[in-house]
C-alpha cells in the first residue's frame, strides 16, 4: 500500500491534466520521491506481455519493432481492433484511464478531496453526456463493430498484464472500457483544441481597460499575417465543383466596420474561475505539402508536426495496422482505435489547428431557478450527481443546462455554453473512411463527416493529388429574431458574450447531445480549401483574409512567424529552381530562426546603447546574433529571458492591480510589436521598460547559473503525468522556441509531438518526443528522446516488421 502522503503527491492537483499534454498540476507541497522499485511496482513498470491471448473475434498477430511499435495483422477487422485495444491497454492503460476519469469528473474517487473542484467543473460541462450521445449515434454504423471490439480488447488488456505503475501508486483497478470512453477521448481532443474561454476574458478586459486599449494589445490580426491560402489559389481552378461564393468579390460587403458583436456581460469571478480550467492556448502545429513536380520525385511529399503539450509518456501512440482491406501506419490518441495522422498504401495526411471559433457563451436574465428566453420563462434543466471522494465524504453537484447547452456558474452568474463538441458527432466515421480511401473523391466524402475538432487538413496521394481543406462544423451566429443564411452580412461575430435571453447568437439546426441537422452551419463546399496546390503550408496562421470570406471565422490566429518562415524557405527554393525534396524539407522542419527577435532586437540594442553602459555586453551579444534559437548560443538565452521579463515589466503591475495574472497576457507577438508610442508603456515610453526587463533577465540568468539557451531549453522540462521526477525524462538540450518552425515552447512545455515526413515516392520518416511505451522500465520508454532533441528522424517501415510477441487465437479469455 502506497503511503497516503505519496498518493496526494502523485495526483493531488489534477487541474492541469490533459490528453494533449501537460503533467498534473500540484496543489500541495513538493512531490515526494519513491524508494527504489520492487515487487509488484517493478512488474507494473516492466510487464511481460502474454504470448497467447484468446480473442472472441479470431486470429491476429502482434509484432513489436525495435521502437516498441505494435505491428498488428489480422484477416478480420474486429480481430484487428481487438488486438489494437489490447496492446494500448498494456502500453498506455494508466494514461487512458486517467484522462477518462478526468473528463468524466471521477478523479476524486481515487485521489481524494483535492480533486473535487475539477470533478465539479467537468461534470457541469457534461463531456461524458456528449460522448454517450455520440456512441449512441454511431450504433448501427460502419464503426460500431470496431468500437465494440476495441473496447473489449482494452478491457481484457487491463486484465492480461500487470497493471502499470500509476494504478499501483494509487492502488485502484480500472473499470471496463466502453465505446463511449473512446468517444470521450474524441471530445477531450476537441475541447483541448477548440474549448477557449477567450470571449469571456476579452469581455472582462474591455470592461477593465476599455475597448481601444484592448484592441491595441490583443490585435486580432497582425499586419504581416501570411495566409494559408495565398492569392494564386483564390480562383475557381482550385475549388471543388460545389463551391459557389468562396473567395468571391461579393464578400466585400462584410467589413470590419459592419461587424455585429455580442451584447452580453460577464462577471470577473466567473472568468477567473474558468481560467483555471482553460486549455493551453499555445498549442499549434506546422504542415506543408509539395506536389510531385516540385519534389522532383515519384510522388508528392507531406510533412506534419503537431505542436501539443509534451509529457511522459507522449500524447500520441504509434501503431501499424494491416487488416483485411487496408494498411495504415501512424499515430492515434491512446484510447481511440483509428490512426489520426499517418499514411496508407494510397495516401498520407495530417492536421493542424484551424483556430475556428466553435464555442459561444450566453448570459441570462435569471433568478437561479429559471431564465428568460425570448418571450417565455424557462426552468433550467437540472440533475443532482454524486462525486465519490476517496477518504472523505462524498460531494453533490448540480448539473444544469439551457437550450444552448451546459451551464457553468460562479458568483451567482450563469453562463450557457454552446460548443460543437456537445453534439453527437461522426469524426470516428471520417477517420475510418479516410484510412480506407482509394481516391480523392472518397477522401472528400470522408472529411465531410469530420465534425470536430475544427482543423486544417492537408493531404497527398499516389495519384499525385494534393489537398488543403478546413474541416469541422462551423456555426453561423443568428441575430435576434431572425434566421439568416451562412453568407449573410447580418450574421453576428462570436467574439464576446451573447445575451441568451433576447436571444441572440444562436446556431440554427443545433441541439446539444443530439445529432444536429447542421442547417445553420457553413456548407462543406464553402469552407476554405485548395485542390491540388503546387505547395502550401499551414502554421495556425490566418487561413484567408477576413474580407475574402462571407462569414465570421475566428477571433484570432497564432502569431505569424512560423508561417512566414516556412513560406519564405519554400518560396526561395522554388524561385531558385531547385527541387523541394525530402532532404530540403527536413531542413525546413529543423529551422530555428525566431521571427519575434527580428521585430524587437534592434529596439533592445538601441535602448541600451543610448542610456546604459551596464548592459552593453548583452546588447552587443544580441546585435551580433542571427536570431536562431540554437541551444548552444548565449544570445538566444538572453533573448528568451528578456522576453519573459518584458511581458511582466509591461503588464504585470497593471494586471495585478485588477486581480488578473499572466494567463490573461496576450501572445508574445502582440506584446513585442506594440508601437513604441503605445499608452501601455506609460509616460516614460518603451525604452525604460526594455532596459528594466534586460536587467531582470541578466539577474535571472546569473541566479540560475545559465550560460547558453540549452540551460533553459531542454527535455528535462517534460514531466511525467504524475510529476514524479524519477518517471520523467533526462535533460537534453533542444533548440527552437514556441515561435520557430522546429518548435519547443519552454513555458509549457509544448512542441513537436509527432514530427512526420512522408515521401509518397520515397521514405516515410517520423519521431516521437520520448518513446512509444508508457512503461517506465521498458527500453522504449524514452528510446526516441535524444534523436528528437537533436532534430533527427527515424525511418518507418511500410512492411509489417518486428519479433512476434503475441498471437491472438479464437476463444474466450
Coordinates of N, CA, C and O in Angstrom, one line a residue, residues 12 71 105 116-117 139 185 286 361 523 544 648 743:
X12 N -2.3 15.1 -6.5 CA -3.0 15.9 -5.5 C -3.8 17.0 -6.2 O -4.9 17.4 -5.8
X71 N 3.0 -3.9 -34.6 CA 2.7 -4.2 -36.0 C 1.6 -5.3 -35.9 O 2.0 -6.4 -35.6
X105 N -15.3 13.5 -14.6 CA -15.4 14.0 -13.3 C -15.4 13.0 -12.2 O -16.2 13.0 -11.3
X116 N -12.0 17.5 -6.0 CA -13.4 17.7 -6.1 C -13.8 18.8 -7.0 O -14.7 18.7 -7.8
X117 N -13.1 20.0 -6.9 CA -13.5 21.1 -7.8 C -13.3 20.8 -9.2 O -14.1 21.2 -10.1
X139 N -24.1 3.7 -33.2 CA -24.7 2.4 -33.2 C -25.3 2.1 -34.6 O -26.1 2.9 -35.0
X185 N -12.6 10.4 -25.5 CA -11.3 10.8 -25.9 C -11.4 11.8 -27.1 O -10.7 12.8 -27.1
X286 N 2.6 22.7 -37.4 CA 3.1 23.0 -38.8 C 2.7 21.9 -39.7 O 2.6 20.7 -39.3
X361 N -20.9 31.7 -25.7 CA -21.3 31.8 -24.3 C -22.5 32.8 -24.2 O -22.6 33.8 -24.9
X523 N -21.7 25.5 -45.2 CA -21.7 24.3 -46.1 C -20.2 23.8 -46.3 O -19.3 24.6 -46.4
X544 N -7.4 32.8 -44.6 CA -7.6 33.6 -45.7 C -8.0 35.0 -45.2 O -8.6 35.1 -44.1
X648 N 6.3 40.8 -18.2 CA 6.0 41.2 -16.8 C 6.2 42.6 -16.5 O 5.4 43.3 -15.8
X743 N 9.9 23.4 -33.2 CA 9.1 24.0 -32.1 C 9.4 23.4 -30.7 O 9.3 22.2 -30.6

